[in-house]
Amino acid sequence: MNGLAFRQAGFDVNDIVIQAKNLDLTFETNDGPIHALKGVDLEINKGDFVSFIGPSGCGKTTFLRVIAALEHPTGGEITVNGMSPDEARQNRAYGYVFQAAGLYPWRTIGGNIKLPLEIMGYSKAEQKAKVEKVLDLVDLAGFDKKFPWQLSGGMQQRASIARALAFDADILLMDEPFGALDEIVRDHLNEQLLKLWARTEKTIGFVTHSIPEAVYLSTKIVVMSPRPGQIYDVIESTLPKDRPLDIRDTQEFLDIAHRVREGLRAGHAYD
């Protein structure tokens, strides 16, 4: 999406939400240091849908975890909403969706979603209202009293997204949330996620190994090279905000996918 489209959608293209400058991260292990990220420079604006794509071990998830203050850089700097990631976490700036739904089997869907709200001290009335709201957002209204084992894998992942949305953070971080699902379910959830993004205007960081998924969902695609993880290319999508699934058959979509694929090749992702 270009700057004009962002302004028409109500976003300020100059409103930087996440900014990394010369970011480095080295893990110290028993087998020696592992250089996970090197010299990462990136700006993510309010309302961006940014996908990170690259080979396994290239630092996609590590970078997402740095944003969430689950890992800490060893060099450079990063800010989230103008503050450190630790401060942003304390200010409840983001929700995080992991690869597995991670729902507690002994709690109902509603009980799983309201867990962070309980921890944060929301009243029971507030919890109930927020659970109802996010279940409606992910098309799971009426499933609050079901248990995770009574839902399909795709529905469980939607419940996980609802839990991340429950306290209404402006940023949603998603680490390959649909990677374990079959293609039909994945397509459906991709469509639903775009609708959710349009309705909530969240800023989304999304890790994926799928080129079509990255191109279909994103306003910006970050192509990463193998360890030490570096940004090889940042591709600004020219696709319109409204994207039916059949947009994947258009030449514009195929051209963007080709650039992503060439970036992965040039960055030695296939070595």
mmCIF file of C-alpha atoms in Angstrom:
data_model
loop_
_atom_site.group_PDB
_atom_site.id
_atom_site.type_symbol
_atom_site.label_atom_id
_atom_site.label_comp_id
_atom_site.label_asym_id
_atom_site.label_seq_id
_atom_site.Cartn_x
_atom_site.Cartn_y
_atom_site.Cartn_z
ATOM 1 C CA MET A 1 0.000 0.000 0.000
ATOM 2 C CA ASN A 2 1.457 3.381 -0.930
ATOM 3 C CA GLY A 3 1.455 6.524 1.221
ATOM 4 C CA LEU A 4 -1.701 7.904 -0.400
ATOM 5 C CA ALA A 5 -3.602 4.697 0.331
ATOM 6 C CA PHE A 6 -2.467 4.821 3.961
ATOM 7 C CA ARG A 7 -3.717 8.392 4.347
ATOM 8 C CA GLN A 8 -7.030 7.472 2.726
ATOM 9 C CA ALA A 9 -7.301 4.605 5.228
ATOM 10 C CA GLY A 10 -6.790 7.039 8.101
ATOM 11 C CA PHE A 11 -3.149 6.311 8.907
ATOM 12 C CA ASP A 12 -0.280 8.770 9.312
ATOM 13 C CA VAL A 13 2.636 7.420 7.281
ATOM 14 C CA ASN A 14 5.053 9.390 9.455
ATOM 15 C CA ASP A 15 3.846 7.725 12.677
ATOM 16 C CA ILE A 16 6.660 5.250 13.394
ATOM 17 C CA VAL A 17 5.579 2.533 15.827
ATOM 18 C CA ILE A 18 8.664 0.273 15.773
ATOM 19 C CA GLN A 19 12.163 1.432 14.866
ATOM 20 C CA ALA A 20 15.352 -0.658 14.846
ATOM 21 C CA LYS A 21 18.766 0.878 14.235
ATOM 22 C CA ASN A 22 21.860 -1.265 13.594
ATOM 23 C CA LEU A 23 20.346 -3.978 15.785
ATOM 24 C CA ASP A 24 22.565 -6.921 16.758
ATOM 25 C CA LEU A 25 21.879 -9.948 18.892
ATOM 26 C CA THR A 26 24.388 -12.662 19.824
ATOM 27 C CA PHE A 27 23.425 -15.640 21.964
ATOM 28 C CA GLU A 28 26.103 -17.113 24.210
ATOM 29 C CA THR A 29 25.885 -20.925 24.212
ATOM 30 C CA ASN A 30 27.990 -23.822 25.484
ATOM 31 C CA ASP A 31 29.135 -24.356 21.889
ATOM 32 C CA GLY A 32 30.154 -20.730 21.467
ATOM 33 C CA PRO A 33 28.404 -17.517 20.397
ATOM 34 C CA ILE A 34 25.550 -17.576 17.860
ATOM 35 C CA HIS A 35 25.137 -14.338 15.913
ATOM 36 C CA ALA A 36 21.359 -14.281 15.380
ATOM 37 C CA LEU A 37 20.831 -10.705 14.107
ATOM 38 C CA LYS A 38 23.274 -8.298 12.497
ATOM 39 C CA GLY A 39 22.867 -4.635 11.582
ATOM 40 C CA VAL A 40 19.067 -4.687 11.327
ATOM 41 C CA ASP A 41 17.574 -1.322 10.331
ATOM 42 C CA LEU A 42 13.798 -1.162 10.008
ATOM 43 C CA GLU A 43 10.877 1.210 10.500
ATOM 44 C CA ILE A 44 7.313 0.000 10.951
ATOM 45 C CA ASN A 45 4.573 2.615 10.732
ATOM 46 C CA LYS A 46 1.177 2.720 12.392
ATOM 47 C CA GLY A 47 -1.248 0.467 10.545
ATOM 48 C CA ASP A 48 1.450 -1.481 8.697
ATOM 49 C CA PHE A 49 1.012 -5.197 8.127
ATOM 50 C CA VAL A 50 4.632 -6.374 7.951
ATOM 51 C CA SER A 51 5.586 -9.949 7.101
ATOM 52 C CA PHE A 52 9.042 -11.352 7.833
ATOM 53 C CA ILE A 53 10.152 -14.127 5.506
ATOM 54 C CA GLY A 54 13.417 -16.033 5.189
ATOM 55 C CA PRO A 55 15.000 -19.432 5.823
ATOM 56 C CA SER A 56 14.779 -21.232 9.155
ATOM 57 C CA GLY A 57 17.206 -19.773 11.653
ATOM 58 C CA CYS A 58 17.490 -16.386 9.918
ATOM 59 C CA GLY A 59 16.243 -14.421 12.918
ATOM 60 C CA LYS A 60 12.597 -13.756 11.954
ATOM 61 C CA THR A 61 11.182 -14.994 15.231
ATOM 62 C CA THR A 62 14.146 -13.610 17.163
ATOM 63 C CA PHE A 63 13.405 -10.121 15.848
ATOM 64 C CA LEU A 64 9.734 -10.478 16.808
ATOM 65 C CA ARG A 65 10.808 -11.588 20.288
ATOM 66 C CA VAL A 66 13.105 -8.554 20.573
ATOM 67 C CA ILE A 67 10.124 -6.290 19.825
ATOM 68 C CA ALA A 68 8.222 -8.089 22.592
ATOM 69 C CA ALA A 69 11.135 -7.837 25.076
ATOM 70 C CA LEU A 70 11.360 -11.638 25.188
ATOM 71 C CA GLU A 71 14.951 -11.312 23.926
ATOM 72 C CA HIS A 72 17.315 -8.386 24.409
ATOM 73 C CA PRO A 73 19.717 -7.073 21.758
ATOM 74 C CA THR A 74 23.446 -7.018 22.359
ATOM 75 C CA GLY A 75 24.024 -4.048 20.061
ATOM 76 C CA GLY A 76 22.171 -1.210 18.360
ATOM 77 C CA GLU A 77 18.803 0.010 19.543
ATOM 78 C CA ILE A 78 15.077 -0.564 19.138
ATOM 79 C CA THR A 79 12.051 1.428 20.231
ATOM 80 C CA VAL A 80 8.374 0.460 20.407
ATOM 81 C CA ASN A 81 5.954 3.388 20.573
ATOM 82 C CA GLY A 82 8.963 5.595 21.291
ATOM 83 C CA MET A 83 10.043 3.597 24.346
ATOM 84 C CA SER A 84 12.137 0.546 25.081
ATOM 85 C CA PRO A 85 10.537 -2.881 24.453
ATOM 86 C CA ASP A 86 10.525 -3.514 28.226
ATOM 87 C CA GLU A 87 8.639 -0.278 28.819
ATOM 88 C CA ALA A 88 6.266 -1.088 25.952
ATOM 89 C CA ARG A 89 5.529 -4.484 27.506
ATOM 90 C CA GLN A 90 4.763 -2.833 30.853
ATOM 91 C CA ASN A 91 2.432 -0.480 28.982
ATOM 92 C CA ARG A 92 0.677 -3.447 27.316
ATOM 93 C CA ALA A 93 1.598 -2.201 23.860
ATOM 94 C CA TYR A 94 1.249 -5.536 22.069
ATOM 95 C CA GLY A 95 -0.427 -8.915 21.953
ATOM 96 C CA TYR A 96 1.563 -11.990 20.924
ATOM 97 C CA VAL A 97 0.306 -15.026 18.993
ATOM 98 C CA PHE A 98 2.628 -18.046 19.012
ATOM 99 C CA GLN A 99 2.977 -20.877 16.478
ATOM 100 C CA ALA A 100 0.821 -23.178 18.627
ATOM 101 C CA ALA A 101 -2.480 -21.936 20.010
ATOM 102 C CA GLY A 102 -1.295 -22.664 23.571
ATOM 103 C CA LEU A 103 -4.785 -22.837 25.065
ATOM 104 C CA TYR A 104 -5.192 -24.373 28.517
ATOM 105 C CA PRO A 105 -7.316 -27.510 28.045
ATOM 106 C CA TRP A 106 -8.971 -27.217 31.482
ATOM 107 C CA ARG A 107 -10.266 -23.718 30.750
ATOM 108 C CA THR A 108 -13.095 -22.872 28.382
ATOM 109 C CA ILE A 109 -12.420 -20.710 25.343
ATOM 110 C CA GLY A 110 -13.832 -17.749 27.240
ATOM 111 C CA GLY A 111 -11.696 -18.672 30.242
ATOM 112 C CA ASN A 112 -8.561 -18.804 28.100
ATOM 113 C CA ILE A 113 -9.269 -15.437 26.527
ATOM 114 C CA LYS A 114 -9.963 -13.676 29.815
ATOM 115 C CA LEU A 115 -6.852 -15.070 31.546
ATOM 116 C CA PRO A 116 -4.644 -12.030 30.740
ATOM 117 C CA LEU A 117 -7.519 -9.777 31.766
ATOM 118 C CA GLU A 118 -7.719 -11.553 35.124
ATOM 119 C CA ILE A 119 -3.983 -11.086 35.608
ATOM 120 C CA MET A 120 -4.268 -7.391 34.714
ATOM 121 C CA GLY A 121 -7.035 -6.862 37.265
ATOM 122 C CA TYR A 122 -10.000 -6.099 35.018
ATOM 123 C CA SER A 123 -13.396 -6.422 36.705
ATOM 124 C CA LYS A 124 -15.582 -9.422 35.864
ATOM 125 C CA ALA A 125 -17.965 -7.168 33.950
ATOM 126 C CA GLU A 126 -15.078 -5.767 31.877
ATOM 127 C CA GLN A 127 -13.739 -9.263 31.263
ATOM 128 C CA LYS A 128 -17.117 -10.470 30.019
ATOM 129 C CA ALA A 129 -17.549 -7.499 27.691
ATOM 130 C CA LYS A 130 -14.051 -7.803 26.230
ATOM 131 C CA VAL A 131 -14.340 -11.576 25.714
ATOM 132 C CA GLU A 132 -17.620 -11.104 23.839
ATOM 133 C CA LYS A 133 -16.087 -8.357 21.701
ATOM 134 C CA VAL A 134 -12.986 -10.287 20.602
ATOM 135 C CA LEU A 135 -14.900 -13.526 20.025
ATOM 136 C CA ASP A 136 -17.107 -11.585 17.634
ATOM 137 C CA LEU A 137 -14.007 -10.122 15.931
ATOM 138 C CA VAL A 138 -12.642 -13.607 15.168
ATOM 139 C CA ASP A 139 -16.064 -15.076 14.264
ATOM 140 C CA LEU A 140 -16.263 -17.295 17.354
ATOM 141 C CA ALA A 141 -19.280 -15.697 19.004
ATOM 142 C CA GLY A 142 -21.134 -18.291 21.074
ATOM 143 C CA PHE A 143 -18.087 -20.528 21.572
ATOM 144 C CA ASP A 144 -17.026 -19.069 24.918
ATOM 145 C CA LYS A 145 -18.238 -22.086 26.917
ATOM 146 C CA LYS A 146 -16.579 -24.662 24.632
ATOM 147 C CA PHE A 147 -13.280 -26.291 25.569
ATOM 148 C CA PRO A 148 -10.259 -26.221 23.222
ATOM 149 C CA TRP A 149 -10.568 -29.936 22.389
ATOM 150 C CA GLN A 150 -14.061 -29.258 21.046
ATOM 151 C CA LEU A 151 -12.712 -26.850 18.391
ATOM 152 C CA SER A 152 -10.811 -27.466 15.165
ATOM 153 C CA GLY A 153 -7.177 -26.406 14.851
ATOM 154 C CA GLY A 154 -8.138 -23.300 12.912
ATOM 155 C CA MET A 155 -10.752 -22.305 15.483
ATOM 156 C CA GLN A 156 -8.244 -22.822 18.295
ATOM 157 C CA GLN A 157 -5.801 -20.489 16.563
ATOM 158 C CA ARG A 158 -8.548 -17.892 16.144
ATOM 159 C CA ALA A 159 -9.202 -18.186 19.892
ATOM 160 C CA SER A 160 -5.485 -17.606 20.454
ATOM 161 C CA ILE A 161 -5.694 -14.444 18.334
ATOM 162 C CA ALA A 162 -8.740 -13.348 20.348
ATOM 163 C CA ARG A 163 -6.742 -13.763 23.565
ATOM 164 C CA ALA A 164 -3.967 -11.554 22.147
ATOM 165 C CA LEU A 165 -6.573 -8.921 21.228
ATOM 166 C CA ALA A 166 -8.424 -9.038 24.547
ATOM 167 C CA PHE A 167 -6.697 -6.063 26.180
ATOM 168 C CA ASP A 168 -6.827 -4.039 22.948
ATOM 169 C CA ALA A 169 -3.114 -3.486 22.338
ATOM 170 C CA ASP A 170 -2.257 -1.445 19.244
ATOM 171 C CA ILE A 171 0.387 -3.934 18.049
ATOM 172 C CA LEU A 172 -0.210 -7.587 17.210
ATOM 173 C CA LEU A 173 2.853 -9.847 16.861
ATOM 174 C CA MET A 174 2.232 -13.211 15.151
ATOM 175 C CA ASP A 175 4.829 -15.963 14.886
ATOM 176 C CA GLU A 176 3.777 -18.348 12.096
ATOM 177 C CA PRO A 177 0.265 -18.703 13.518
ATOM 178 C CA PHE A 178 -1.049 -20.707 10.535
ATOM 179 C CA GLY A 179 2.045 -22.765 9.705
ATOM 180 C CA ALA A 180 0.645 -26.070 10.993
ATOM 181 C CA LEU A 181 -2.727 -25.768 9.245
ATOM 182 C CA ASP A 182 -3.764 -27.230 5.906
ATOM 183 C CA GLU A 183 -3.942 -24.963 2.869
ATOM 184 C CA ILE A 184 -7.738 -24.638 2.765
ATOM 185 C CA VAL A 185 -7.967 -23.602 6.429
ATOM 186 C CA ARG A 186 -4.948 -21.348 6.019
ATOM 187 C CA ASP A 187 -6.546 -19.509 3.079
ATOM 188 C CA HIS A 188 -9.712 -18.975 5.102
ATOM 189 C CA LEU A 189 -7.791 -17.640 8.103
ATOM 190 C CA ASN A 190 -5.727 -15.362 5.858
ATOM 191 C CA GLU A 191 -8.978 -13.824 4.594
ATOM 192 C CA GLN A 192 -10.282 -13.450 8.134
ATOM 193 C CA LEU A 193 -7.044 -11.914 9.356
ATOM 194 C CA LEU A 194 -7.181 -9.227 6.654
ATOM 195 C CA LYS A 195 -10.764 -8.420 7.671
ATOM 196 C CA LEU A 196 -9.706 -8.285 11.314
ATOM 197 C CA TRP A 197 -6.813 -5.961 10.448
ATOM 198 C CA ALA A 198 -9.154 -3.676 8.492
ATOM 199 C CA ARG A 199 -11.637 -3.547 11.385
ATOM 200 C CA THR A 200 -9.108 -2.954 14.164
ATOM 201 C CA GLU A 201 -6.375 -0.956 12.328
ATOM 202 C CA LYS A 202 -3.721 -2.769 14.380
ATOM 203 C CA THR A 203 -0.056 -2.677 13.455
ATOM 204 C CA ILE A 204 0.859 -6.292 12.709
ATOM 205 C CA GLY A 205 4.216 -8.079 12.611
ATOM 206 C CA PHE A 206 3.834 -11.513 11.020
ATOM 207 C CA VAL A 207 6.414 -14.284 10.618
ATOM 208 C CA THR A 208 5.890 -16.761 7.770
ATOM 209 C CA HIS A 209 7.723 -19.204 5.503
ATOM 210 C CA SER A 210 5.071 -18.872 2.772
ATOM 211 C CA ILE A 211 5.688 -16.460 -0.118
ATOM 212 C CA PRO A 212 2.000 -16.349 -1.203
ATOM 213 C CA GLU A 213 0.905 -15.727 2.386
ATOM 214 C CA ALA A 214 3.425 -12.913 2.846
ATOM 215 C CA VAL A 215 2.392 -11.218 -0.407
ATOM 216 C CA TYR A 216 -1.345 -11.661 0.174
ATOM 217 C CA LEU A 217 -1.377 -10.256 3.705
ATOM 218 C CA SER A 218 1.254 -7.555 3.794
ATOM 219 C CA THR A 219 1.696 -3.871 3.155
ATOM 220 C CA LYS A 220 5.431 -4.450 3.606
ATOM 221 C CA ILE A 221 7.493 -7.649 3.181
ATOM 222 C CA VAL A 222 10.851 -7.948 4.932
ATOM 223 C CA VAL A 223 13.118 -10.509 3.235
ATOM 224 C CA MET A 224 15.830 -11.816 5.558
ATOM 225 C CA SER A 225 19.078 -13.628 4.779
ATOM 226 C CA PRO A 226 20.525 -16.624 6.654
ATOM 227 C CA ARG A 227 22.280 -16.267 9.994
ATOM 228 C CA PRO A 228 23.482 -13.841 11.042
ATOM 229 C CA GLY A 229 20.024 -12.523 10.224
ATOM 230 C CA GLN A 230 20.109 -9.400 8.086
ATOM 231 C CA ILE A 231 17.470 -7.607 6.039
ATOM 232 C CA TYR A 232 18.138 -8.235 2.367
ATOM 233 C CA ASP A 233 15.124 -6.381 0.970
ATOM 234 C CA VAL A 234 12.045 -4.465 2.132
ATOM 235 C CA ILE A 235 9.232 -4.656 -0.410
ATOM 236 C CA GLU A 236 6.390 -2.143 -0.248
ATOM 237 C CA SER A 237 3.247 -3.792 -1.574
ATOM 238 C CA THR A 238 1.300 -2.035 -4.329
ATOM 239 C CA LEU A 239 -1.766 -4.260 -3.874
ATOM 240 C CA PRO A 240 -5.036 -2.580 -2.825
ATOM 241 C CA LYS A 241 -6.248 -2.829 0.785
ATOM 242 C CA ASP A 242 -9.210 -4.996 -0.257
ATOM 243 C CA ARG A 243 -7.796 -8.325 -1.409
ATOM 244 C CA PRO A 244 -9.994 -11.238 -2.467
ATOM 245 C CA LEU A 245 -8.181 -14.572 -2.655
ATOM 246 C CA ASP A 246 -8.218 -14.533 -6.440
ATOM 247 C CA ILE A 247 -5.937 -11.473 -6.395
ATOM 248 C CA ARG A 248 -3.191 -14.110 -6.160
ATOM 249 C CA ASP A 249 -3.786 -14.881 -9.840
ATOM 250 C CA THR A 250 -3.095 -11.310 -10.962
ATOM 251 C CA GLN A 251 0.137 -10.237 -12.620
ATOM 252 C CA GLU A 252 0.732 -7.603 -9.933
ATOM 253 C CA PHE A 253 0.627 -10.263 -7.210
ATOM 254 C CA LEU A 254 2.887 -12.601 -9.194
ATOM 255 C CA ASP A 255 5.397 -9.796 -9.786
ATOM 256 C CA ILE A 256 5.668 -9.092 -6.054
ATOM 257 C CA ALA A 257 5.984 -12.813 -5.299
ATOM 258 C CA HIS A 258 8.745 -13.045 -7.909
ATOM 259 C CA ARG A 259 10.658 -10.212 -6.246
ATOM 260 C CA VAL A 260 10.357 -11.957 -2.866
ATOM 261 C CA ARG A 261 11.574 -15.240 -4.374
ATOM 262 C CA GLU A 262 14.487 -13.532 -6.103
ATOM 263 C CA GLY A 263 15.387 -11.798 -2.845
ATOM 264 C CA LEU A 264 15.446 -15.126 -1.034
ATOM 265 C CA ARG A 265 17.669 -16.593 -3.747
ATOM 266 C CA ALA A 266 20.010 -13.614 -3.767
ATOM 267 C CA GLY A 267 20.190 -13.756 0.015
ATOM 268 C CA HIS A 268 21.175 -17.437 -0.260
ATOM 269 C CA ALA A 269 17.992 -18.643 1.429
ATOM 270 C CA TYR A 270 18.134 -21.825 -0.644
ATOM 271 C CA ASP A 271 21.726 -22.770 0.201
#
